[in-house]
């Protein structure tokens, strides 16, 4: 057990919101909260005041690991070459719908 | 005015006065996120008050040919002794502990009441409660969590919670002592007798107080009622609240805003 | 040597590619962003006070509800901006300390008092109107988190100006006393609103650098002119007057000319000598100090609960 007394500073949390059923949770922003329950409630008040969401995830910011932008060349360039991963690569007749 | 209209105005007054108190925090909360949270609850309550006042105004206008009073007439042009809110709602904010405890006590009461009123024979009342129940479930959840956090937080927060209980507990019994309009509402099926909610209220409140490691409440005999907000005999706090709230309507009568 | 990084940074700015938190950026760029963004956040928070001043006295239930919603929005906007600024490596507590110590600025407009209900209308129309002029271009600011916060803010803020104008419109069509109240509020808020755009371009070196880095997109004077042009038309709907006898259409410039701002007042209020500087800061400090035990208690409680169970991620479906 650490002997450091609890500080009045609350940790930072990242907020992810699902706008509608069927969509992914999307990063909405961040906020401060003492615990997860409070973070979820704060997120509801802060980021869904105008019915922006139906489901909320929160995660303490310090648990998010990010790729380093310095490596972004080796990270992302190869995927840029693979245009066949993108649907626009395939030329299909216009009459074909819903694909 | 008929007693059912008074019953509806009583619900409106409770929501307005408590919402007004909460809105005094806007811009002054202990942390930005909670400033937003308490303002949200203020908005919910003022929204509920408006629905109830509008319903009462419609009833009153129907029974008086040519009548055209509005929600604002009821809220802004009555004096202290005409308000029918419970005294608990008008208590001053004090610190965050007292505000939170007041919210917890009151929301727990409102939730039990609104859930019963879903079955009201008055479709207007049942409709408003349908919407308000959802909001109130959240108010109870939010305030319960705070009561637990503060009760079981630090020495200081616990002391403040105990002090808040000492200040607010005397105003609990009034919630459950029926007034004439409540007897009438129960008789017609528009409303209920509040004493039927009493046991469940104490049960739910004590469960949270236990989790908060705070002393629990005893539902003893009803004390001597010198004051009764439901009868229009309020604490001194309401007069000041109204003086502030009604100032413009009183200083410039008959204007639109 | 950050020469290559500097080159990449410059190219991104040139090509309108947003700078993101972990990207390399010049120290001065970071400093300027922290200064401007925290100042912006503080302005939202301090700005809650003059309007909050009328929440408990709002003249109707509808006005009361919409005013609470508006002031609450400002809290939200302050929060978005503090969060965006935190991505630059400063904490909200540090920023708040700077504000309370008088080291950080906020928009001077909030050092003017709200004396009548009409002031709430005038703030919505003029102050929010001026703020929107300033803020819309910031949605394209070169720093990603700032631009994204501003997009959110601008979307939410569109109702604020309309709400203010509606308050004034109602007064302008009301009793003689209400009309007088309306004109008086416009008289008192007009010039301070023009000052919101900052010093003239030739007296604003920061502004030039900020434009170079594409944080700002238009100069102070350009935005101020745009604001004057819009207001001269809008005030006609209110049947009120702007308190400046020099306002006149200029054929050549195709803009309205207007009188000289009292720059002495501008600099005095910035220095802390406005009518409400002390009150505003006191109110913020008081709220923060009185909230300390609440924040501590919640942190202590969370620490207790965390000892036994430690989860990384939590989920919930909201009820609203």
XYZ file of C-alpha atoms in Angstrom:
676
model
C 0.000 0.000 0.000
C 1.254 3.422 -0.892
C 1.053 5.943 1.908
C 0.258 8.837 -0.365
C -2.952 10.484 0.835
C -5.736 10.697 -1.729
C -5.512 13.946 -3.631
C -8.413 16.092 -4.614
C -7.380 15.813 -8.266
C -9.556 13.395 -10.134
C -8.059 11.337 -12.966
C -8.780 12.025 -16.612
C -11.095 9.666 -18.531
C -11.682 9.231 -22.248
C -15.301 8.982 -23.328
C -16.632 6.865 -26.202
C -20.218 7.198 -27.328
C -22.430 5.046 -29.518
C -24.735 7.460 -31.278
C -27.205 4.865 -32.565
C -27.744 1.160 -32.334
C -25.573 -0.477 -34.971
C -22.789 2.122 -34.933
C -19.376 1.876 -33.324
C -18.524 3.714 -30.146
C -16.699 6.864 -31.180
C -14.315 9.007 -29.167
C -16.254 12.023 -27.917
C -13.775 13.729 -25.617
C -12.535 13.506 -22.077
C -13.424 14.597 -18.567
C -12.368 14.285 -14.936
C -14.058 11.926 -12.491
C -13.195 10.237 -9.223
C -14.402 6.801 -10.308
C -15.826 4.940 -13.294
C -19.440 5.304 -12.248
C -19.036 9.042 -11.888
C -17.224 9.188 -15.211
C -20.128 7.488 -16.969
C -22.638 9.830 -15.358
C -20.530 12.885 -16.125
C -20.205 11.692 -19.697
C -23.974 11.437 -19.915
C -24.369 14.994 -18.673
C -21.498 16.473 -20.651
C -21.537 14.647 -23.951
C -25.148 13.553 -24.425
C -27.036 16.700 -23.405
C -28.602 16.754 -26.863
C -29.362 13.054 -27.242
C -26.044 12.343 -28.900
C -25.796 8.796 -27.636
C -27.391 5.627 -26.370
C -24.360 3.930 -24.898
C -21.232 5.185 -23.197
C -17.812 3.695 -22.583
C -15.222 5.331 -20.384
C -11.624 4.368 -19.831
C -9.032 6.090 -17.725
C -6.756 7.988 -20.068
C -3.599 6.490 -18.594
C -4.655 3.039 -19.811
C -4.748 4.110 -23.427
C -1.645 3.204 -25.366
C -1.055 5.049 -28.573
C 1.128 4.369 -31.564
C 3.929 6.834 -32.016
C 3.515 9.325 -34.844
C 7.236 9.046 -35.615
C 6.611 5.487 -36.783
C 3.583 6.436 -38.751
C 5.450 5.907 -42.005
C 6.090 2.219 -41.395
C 2.717 1.833 -39.703
C 0.409 3.254 -42.276
C 2.206 3.531 -45.627
C 1.941 -0.179 -46.525
C -1.822 -0.046 -46.081
C -1.973 2.965 -48.358
C -0.541 0.834 -51.146
C -3.238 -1.742 -50.793
C -5.948 0.209 -52.467
C -7.770 -3.034 -53.191
C -8.819 -2.915 -49.564
C -10.928 0.117 -50.403
C -14.298 -0.448 -52.043
C -13.749 2.324 -54.620
C -11.081 0.191 -56.303
C -13.664 -2.028 -57.919
C -15.585 -0.735 -60.874
C -19.041 -2.155 -60.934
C -22.053 -1.360 -63.062
C -24.240 1.420 -61.658
C -27.403 -0.688 -61.743
C -25.933 -2.890 -59.012
C -27.430 -1.625 -55.728
C -26.706 -2.092 -52.062
C -23.137 -3.276 -52.362
C -59.884 26.417 -6.652
C -60.728 22.707 -6.447
C -58.551 20.449 -4.344
C -57.326 18.375 -7.296
C -55.878 21.514 -8.857
C -54.189 22.223 -5.530
C -52.841 18.676 -5.564
C -51.309 19.288 -8.982
C -49.911 22.668 -7.931
C -48.400 21.001 -4.873
C -46.413 18.683 -7.171
C -45.391 21.662 -9.303
C -44.310 23.739 -6.323
C -42.153 20.900 -5.012
C -40.389 20.550 -8.337
C -39.987 24.280 -8.951
C -38.660 25.187 -5.523
C -36.197 22.302 -5.456
C -35.139 23.011 -9.040
C -34.665 26.680 -8.220
C -32.465 25.782 -5.275
C -30.344 23.489 -7.431
C -29.962 26.188 -10.058
C -28.331 28.406 -7.434
C -25.332 26.086 -7.853
C -24.981 26.778 -11.582
C -21.569 28.395 -12.001
C -20.504 27.617 -8.434
C -20.249 23.811 -8.290
C -17.354 21.990 -6.606
C -16.001 20.819 -9.957
C -17.032 21.594 -13.508
C -18.521 18.159 -14.205
C -20.751 18.320 -11.122
C -21.801 21.877 -11.909
C -23.195 20.464 -15.122
C -24.824 17.527 -13.314
C -26.675 19.588 -10.721
C -27.793 22.046 -13.409
C -29.200 19.118 -15.366
C -31.278 18.056 -12.407
C -32.450 21.640 -11.942
C -33.579 21.615 -15.564
C -35.431 18.315 -15.173
C -37.254 19.581 -12.099
C -38.204 22.920 -13.625
C -39.441 21.005 -16.663
C -41.631 18.831 -14.422
C -42.913 21.916 -12.615
C -43.921 23.499 -15.907
C -45.939 20.459 -16.973
C -47.776 20.376 -13.650
C -48.451 24.135 -13.679
C -49.705 23.946 -17.255
C -52.019 21.108 -16.302
C -53.327 23.051 -13.300
C -53.778 26.210 -15.377
C -55.797 24.293 -17.964
C -58.037 22.857 -15.232
C -58.564 26.244 -13.604
C -59.287 27.947 -16.919
C -61.793 25.236 -17.835
C -63.766 25.759 -14.666
C -63.747 29.559 -14.926
C -65.336 30.852 -18.135
C -63.003 33.255 -19.888
C -60.137 32.358 -17.580
C -56.674 32.540 -19.096
C -54.131 32.112 -16.334
C -50.768 30.690 -17.306
C -48.022 28.619 -15.722
C -46.183 31.848 -14.954
C -49.163 33.412 -13.186
C -49.216 30.478 -10.805
C -45.464 30.427 -10.249
C -44.807 34.157 -10.078
C -47.910 35.773 -8.635
C -48.645 33.776 -5.506
C -47.362 34.707 -2.084
C -45.465 32.517 0.358
C -48.593 31.225 2.159
C -50.151 30.138 -1.153
C -47.258 27.851 -2.060
C -47.866 24.192 -1.268
C -44.369 22.705 -1.515
C -42.928 20.630 1.303
C -40.559 22.493 3.581
C -37.736 20.083 2.771
C -37.622 21.424 -0.799
C -37.133 25.041 0.232
C -34.252 24.437 2.650
C -31.145 26.397 1.760
C -28.397 24.691 -0.214
C -25.753 24.899 2.500
C -22.759 22.867 1.387
C -22.632 20.101 -1.229
C -23.453 17.520 1.462
C -26.722 19.188 2.394
C -27.714 19.785 -1.210
C -27.033 16.170 -2.090
C -28.851 14.779 0.898
C -31.862 16.994 0.228
C -31.886 15.743 -3.348
C -31.579 12.138 -2.240
C -34.412 12.390 0.292
C -36.648 14.244 -2.106
C -35.952 12.254 -5.255
C -36.546 9.003 -3.399
C -39.923 10.409 -2.337
C -40.746 11.700 -5.814
C -39.827 8.411 -7.435
C -42.156 6.381 -5.204
C -44.904 8.952 -5.675
C -44.569 9.289 -9.449
C -44.541 5.516 -9.873
C -47.870 5.319 -8.061
C -49.254 8.257 -9.999
C -48.684 6.404 -13.269
C -51.991 4.770 -12.304
C -53.700 8.108 -11.629
C -57.259 8.336 -12.898
C -56.333 11.788 -14.173
C -54.649 11.159 -17.530
C -52.812 14.504 -17.290
C -51.129 13.544 -14.034
C -50.332 10.030 -15.222
C -48.806 11.417 -18.417
C -46.479 13.848 -16.644
C -45.386 11.149 -14.235
C -44.603 8.787 -17.086
C -42.012 11.223 -18.336
C -40.805 12.277 -14.909
C -40.213 8.780 -13.557
C -37.311 8.230 -15.951
C -35.653 11.466 -14.914
C -36.226 10.781 -11.247
C -34.686 7.297 -11.413
C -31.497 9.013 -12.499
C -31.747 11.676 -9.778
C -32.032 8.940 -7.155
C -29.092 7.037 -8.588
C -26.883 10.111 -8.826
C -27.692 11.437 -5.368
C -27.446 7.972 -3.718
C -23.973 7.531 -5.095
C -22.955 10.908 -3.739
C -24.437 10.174 -0.326
C -22.372 6.974 -0.219
C -19.217 8.699 -1.457
C -19.461 11.491 1.077
C -20.596 9.307 3.956
C -17.763 6.857 3.363
C -15.210 9.333 1.980
C -13.102 11.351 4.405
C -13.590 12.336 8.028
C -14.622 15.789 6.931
C -17.162 14.637 4.367
C -18.685 12.255 6.868
C -18.978 14.998 9.493
C -20.638 17.249 6.956
C -23.109 14.513 6.018
C -24.036 13.962 9.639
C -24.583 17.706 10.030
C -26.709 17.754 6.885
C -28.836 14.958 8.322
C -29.356 16.944 11.518
C -30.498 19.951 9.487
C -32.794 18.109 7.103
C -34.222 15.203 9.106
C -36.828 17.339 10.914
C -38.512 17.995 7.567
C -38.938 14.349 6.576
C -42.223 13.566 8.409
C -44.116 16.269 6.524
C -43.662 14.338 3.289
C -45.915 11.570 4.594
C -48.578 13.487 6.536
C -51.582 13.842 4.211
C -53.013 17.285 3.536
C -56.649 17.969 2.603
C -55.826 17.952 -1.112
C -54.137 14.581 -0.763
C -57.188 13.059 0.918
C -59.313 14.427 -1.901
C -56.914 13.191 -4.584
C -56.832 9.737 -3.038
C -60.630 9.656 -2.769
C -61.115 10.490 -6.448
C -58.297 8.257 -7.678
C -56.341 11.199 -9.078
C -53.642 10.744 -6.480
C -52.593 8.762 -3.437
C -52.139 9.171 0.290
C -48.436 9.813 0.897
C -48.331 7.782 4.108
C -48.638 4.665 1.934
C -45.111 5.433 0.678
C -43.587 5.858 4.074
C -42.294 2.360 4.852
C -40.758 1.884 1.444
C -39.138 5.335 1.615
C -37.464 4.578 4.939
C -36.414 1.170 3.666
C -34.745 2.565 0.557
C -33.166 5.553 2.276
C -31.772 3.454 5.092
C -30.260 0.971 2.668
C -28.238 3.784 1.121
C -27.365 5.353 4.467
C -26.067 1.957 5.579
C -23.819 1.683 2.538
C -22.650 5.177 3.344
C -21.808 4.035 6.896
C -24.103 6.810 8.155
C -26.643 6.495 10.980
C -29.992 5.194 9.746
C -33.364 6.850 10.270
C -36.208 5.778 12.530
C -39.750 6.288 11.311
C -41.305 7.152 14.628
C -44.513 8.936 15.465
C -45.317 12.124 13.590
C -43.961 15.102 15.497
C -45.889 18.215 16.379
C -46.477 20.109 13.141
C -46.119 23.810 13.793
C -45.002 24.415 10.229
C -46.480 22.681 7.203
C -45.615 23.696 3.686
C -48.597 21.754 2.403
C -50.858 24.009 4.481
C -48.927 27.104 3.416
C -47.073 27.622 6.687
C -43.475 27.688 5.487
C -40.029 28.197 6.934
C -38.492 31.667 6.612
C -36.419 30.566 3.635
C -39.239 30.433 1.103
C -40.098 34.138 1.358
C -36.587 35.138 0.370
C -36.505 32.642 -2.462
C -39.771 34.027 -3.839
C -38.716 37.653 -3.378
C -35.814 36.936 -5.691
C -37.620 34.669 -8.114
C -40.706 36.861 -8.548
C -38.981 40.239 -8.552
C -39.378 41.131 -12.244
C -42.978 39.982 -12.499
C -43.823 42.014 -9.399
C -41.870 45.144 -10.350
C -43.296 45.285 -13.883
C -46.810 43.840 -13.645
C -48.578 42.666 -16.762
C -45.536 42.516 -19.048
C -44.448 39.771 -21.426
C -40.901 38.569 -21.135
C 18.182 18.880 -34.054
C 14.550 19.197 -34.888
C 15.253 20.523 -38.374
C 13.529 17.623 -40.117
C 10.636 17.736 -37.631
C 10.328 21.475 -38.179
C 10.168 20.862 -41.903
C 7.428 18.245 -41.519
C 5.513 20.545 -39.181
C 5.754 23.482 -41.590
C 4.580 21.302 -44.450
C 1.596 20.096 -42.480
C 0.614 23.669 -41.674
C 1.120 24.601 -45.325
C -0.988 21.697 -46.586
C -3.742 22.143 -43.984
C -2.984 18.838 -42.275
C -4.017 19.042 -38.616
C -1.374 18.802 -35.942
C -2.220 16.128 -33.374
C -1.142 15.863 -29.712
C 1.759 13.463 -30.157
C 3.167 15.156 -33.247
C 6.315 17.190 -32.917
C 5.571 20.902 -32.698
C 7.672 24.012 -32.046
C 7.747 25.014 -28.375
C 6.331 28.434 -29.238
C 3.397 26.873 -31.073
C 2.635 24.751 -28.023
C 2.951 27.766 -25.723
C 0.703 29.887 -27.893
C -1.929 27.164 -28.039
C -1.888 26.646 -24.281
C -2.224 30.377 -23.757
C -5.037 30.858 -26.250
C -6.965 27.676 -25.482
C -6.804 27.970 -21.697
C -7.801 31.610 -21.972
C -10.716 30.491 -24.078
C -11.684 27.824 -21.508
C -11.427 30.296 -18.625
C -13.656 32.695 -20.553
C -16.385 30.078 -20.780
C -16.215 29.388 -17.058
C -15.987 32.997 -15.885
C -18.656 33.801 -18.452
C -21.094 31.646 -16.512
C -21.096 34.199 -13.695
C -22.634 37.332 -15.240
C -25.427 35.294 -16.803
C -25.826 32.993 -13.826
C -26.469 36.200 -11.919
C -29.981 36.223 -13.427
C -30.935 32.535 -13.265
C -32.766 32.915 -9.958
C -34.483 36.098 -11.192
C -35.452 35.019 -14.705
C -38.916 36.453 -15.370
C -40.708 33.316 -16.604
C -40.341 29.579 -16.282
C -39.410 29.266 -19.933
C -36.711 31.934 -19.610
C -35.436 30.321 -16.449
C -35.084 26.907 -18.077
C -33.410 28.223 -21.231
C -30.994 30.377 -19.242
C -29.930 27.436 -17.079
C -29.453 25.358 -20.220
C -27.338 28.076 -21.754
C -25.108 28.648 -18.749
C -24.760 24.884 -18.435
C -23.654 24.736 -22.061
C -20.912 27.196 -21.205
C -19.698 24.861 -18.474
C -19.642 22.102 -21.089
C -17.698 24.288 -23.504
C -15.183 25.171 -20.827
C -14.796 21.479 -20.180
C -14.245 20.611 -23.864
C -11.604 23.322 -24.066
C -9.815 22.365 -20.852
C -9.721 18.765 -22.094
C -8.360 19.814 -25.473
C -5.700 21.927 -23.756
C -4.714 19.018 -21.531
C -3.519 17.176 -24.642
C -0.692 19.731 -24.768
C 0.778 18.545 -21.485
C -0.774 20.842 -18.910
C -3.387 19.740 -16.367
C -6.702 21.406 -15.690
C -5.588 22.060 -12.130
C -2.526 23.909 -13.342
C -4.674 26.016 -15.634
C -7.121 26.794 -12.844
C -4.252 27.723 -10.560
C -3.003 30.138 -13.197
C -6.455 31.685 -13.454
C -6.814 32.055 -9.708
C -3.345 33.500 -9.364
C -4.226 36.146 -11.915
C -1.630 34.803 -14.334
C -4.088 33.676 -16.994
C -6.472 35.952 -18.806
C -10.087 35.479 -19.783
C -12.295 37.527 -22.026
C -12.571 41.003 -20.543
C -16.220 41.282 -21.463
C -17.150 39.229 -18.409
C -15.798 41.940 -16.148
C -18.834 44.041 -16.933
C -21.901 43.704 -14.706
C -25.349 42.373 -15.647
C -27.602 45.016 -14.156
C -30.999 44.260 -15.667
C -32.740 41.348 -17.330
C -32.120 43.025 -20.690
C -28.396 42.442 -20.164
C -29.044 38.715 -20.569
C -30.515 39.469 -23.985
C -27.678 41.818 -24.903
C -25.069 39.257 -23.912
C -26.743 36.650 -26.080
C -27.043 38.902 -29.083
C -23.807 40.907 -28.896
C -21.364 38.946 -26.782
C -22.291 35.528 -28.156
C -22.579 37.080 -31.596
C -19.020 38.392 -31.349
C -17.839 35.090 -29.891
C -19.356 33.160 -32.786
C -17.579 35.423 -35.300
C -14.340 34.595 -33.526
C -15.052 30.927 -33.101
C -16.344 29.753 -36.449
C -12.930 30.170 -38.128
C -11.344 28.324 -35.201
C -13.158 25.170 -36.327
C -10.369 25.042 -38.935
C -7.553 25.756 -36.471
C -4.386 23.838 -37.254
C -4.365 21.996 -33.918
C -6.727 19.019 -34.188
C -8.123 18.858 -30.632
C -8.804 22.610 -30.643
C -10.566 22.467 -33.996
C -12.688 19.495 -32.907
C -13.681 21.172 -29.630
C -14.642 24.290 -31.560
C -16.807 22.338 -34.001
C -18.753 20.947 -31.067
C -18.998 24.322 -29.410
C -20.144 26.173 -32.512
C -22.816 23.576 -33.156
C -24.186 24.034 -29.650
C -23.773 27.754 -29.550
C -26.028 28.586 -32.442
C -29.052 28.678 -30.127
C -27.423 31.104 -27.692
C -27.428 34.103 -29.968
C -30.991 33.439 -31.085
C -32.092 33.134 -27.469
C -30.515 36.503 -26.637
C -32.008 38.234 -29.623
C -35.433 36.861 -28.765
C -35.174 38.294 -25.250
C -34.367 41.741 -26.668
C -37.064 41.476 -29.320
C -39.680 40.742 -26.657
C -38.511 43.724 -24.605
C -38.411 45.990 -27.648
C -42.078 45.233 -28.272
C -43.073 45.571 -24.628
C -43.831 48.421 -22.261
C -41.979 51.736 -22.249
C -39.961 50.560 -19.264
C -38.969 47.387 -21.104
C -37.947 49.336 -24.207
C -35.798 51.625 -22.087
C -34.236 48.604 -20.414
C -33.464 47.136 -23.830
C -31.808 50.295 -25.185
C -29.831 50.778 -21.987
C -28.417 47.259 -22.185
C -27.408 47.736 -25.827
C -25.724 51.015 -24.892
C -23.674 49.381 -22.185
C -22.727 46.184 -24.065
C -22.021 47.529 -27.558
C -18.539 48.935 -27.055
C -17.245 46.153 -24.805
C -18.453 43.692 -27.465
C -16.356 45.437 -30.108
C -13.385 45.193 -27.755
C -13.823 41.414 -27.672
C -12.029 41.181 -31.022
C -8.858 42.457 -29.411
C -6.497 45.328 -30.280
C -6.219 46.750 -33.775
C -4.152 44.578 -36.107
C -1.092 46.840 -35.988
C -1.049 46.541 -32.176
C -1.417 42.776 -32.070
C 1.844 40.901 -32.709
C 0.508 37.615 -31.265
C -2.278 37.726 -33.725
C 0.120 37.737 -36.690
C 1.998 34.691 -35.443
C -1.234 32.916 -34.673
C -2.365 33.515 -38.238
C 0.943 32.309 -39.596
C 0.389 29.011 -37.780
C -3.203 28.911 -38.937
C -4.612 28.911 -35.438
C -6.408 32.134 -36.247
C -7.705 32.633 -39.784
C -8.819 36.245 -39.820
C -7.370 39.347 -38.214
C -9.005 41.152 -35.291
C -10.074 44.084 -37.446
C -11.515 41.892 -40.198
C -13.706 40.060 -37.712
C -14.714 43.240 -35.918
C -15.821 44.781 -39.208
C -17.865 41.729 -40.062
C -19.553 41.937 -36.678
C -20.396 45.641 -37.024
C -21.848 45.067 -40.491
C -24.101 42.299 -39.170
C -25.274 44.206 -36.095
C -26.157 47.409 -37.933
C -28.752 45.429 -39.851
C -29.979 43.391 -36.914
C -30.557 46.359 -34.629
C -33.152 47.662 -37.082
C -35.345 44.634 -36.342
C -35.209 45.630 -32.695
C -36.074 49.219 -33.521
C -33.212 50.259 -31.251
C -30.046 52.279 -31.817
C -26.366 51.405 -31.581
C -24.618 53.969 -29.356
C -22.254 55.250 -32.061
C -23.108 58.341 -34.097
C -20.274 57.629 -36.519
C -21.775 54.465 -37.950
C -22.223 55.147 -41.657
C -22.200 53.055 -44.832
C -18.970 53.500 -46.768
C -19.503 53.007 -50.515
C -15.833 52.520 -51.281
C -15.104 49.944 -48.636
C -18.566 48.403 -48.875
C -18.583 48.246 -45.111
C -19.930 50.355 -42.280
C -17.532 52.898 -40.806
C -17.716 53.155 -37.040
C -16.287 55.224 -34.209
C -13.043 54.767 -32.349
C -12.959 52.275 -29.485
C -11.906 53.617 -26.106
C -8.610 51.737 -25.943
C -7.762 53.124 -22.552
C -10.818 51.380 -21.119
C -9.862 48.213 -22.995
C -6.376 48.057 -21.467
C -7.548 49.091 -18.006
C -10.114 46.281 -17.853
C -7.505 43.780 -19.073
C -5.153 44.978 -16.351
C -7.777 44.103 -13.753
C -9.433 47.460 -13.239
C -12.809 46.684 -14.776
C -15.984 46.917 -12.711
C -16.164 43.207 -11.844
C -12.655 41.756 -12.201
C -12.279 41.184 -8.488
C -15.791 39.814 -7.981
C -15.460 37.326 -10.813
C -12.166 35.940 -9.631
C -13.354 35.816 -6.033
C -16.438 33.849 -7.063
C -14.315 31.314 -8.966
C -11.820 30.951 -6.142
C -14.596 30.532 -3.599
C -16.324 27.789 -5.591
C -13.022 25.980 -6.051
C -11.986 26.288 -2.403
C -15.374 25.224 -1.096
C -15.336 22.259 -3.459
C -11.972 20.992 -2.241
C -13.389 18.717 0.463
C -15.901 17.292 -2.035
C -13.190 16.428 -4.548
C -11.050 14.960 -1.798
C -13.867 12.830 -0.423
C -14.744 11.418 -3.841
C -11.088 10.641 -4.532
C -10.699 8.976 -1.138
C -13.804 6.886 -1.687
C -12.651 5.828 -5.150
C -9.251 4.865 -3.751
C -10.910 2.671 -1.101
C -13.035 0.875 -3.704
C -10.124 0.501 -6.067
C -8.060 -1.401 -3.549
C -10.127 -4.542 -3.918
C -11.334 -4.454 -7.504
C -9.489 -2.988 -10.398
C -11.196 -2.798 -13.755
C -9.776 -1.229 -16.829
C -12.923 -0.587 -18.729
C -16.508 -0.070 -17.764
C -19.594 0.212 -19.882
C -23.126 1.417 -19.438
C -26.235 2.049 -21.425
C -27.623 5.440 -20.614
C -31.226 5.968 -19.783
C -31.702 9.106 -21.823
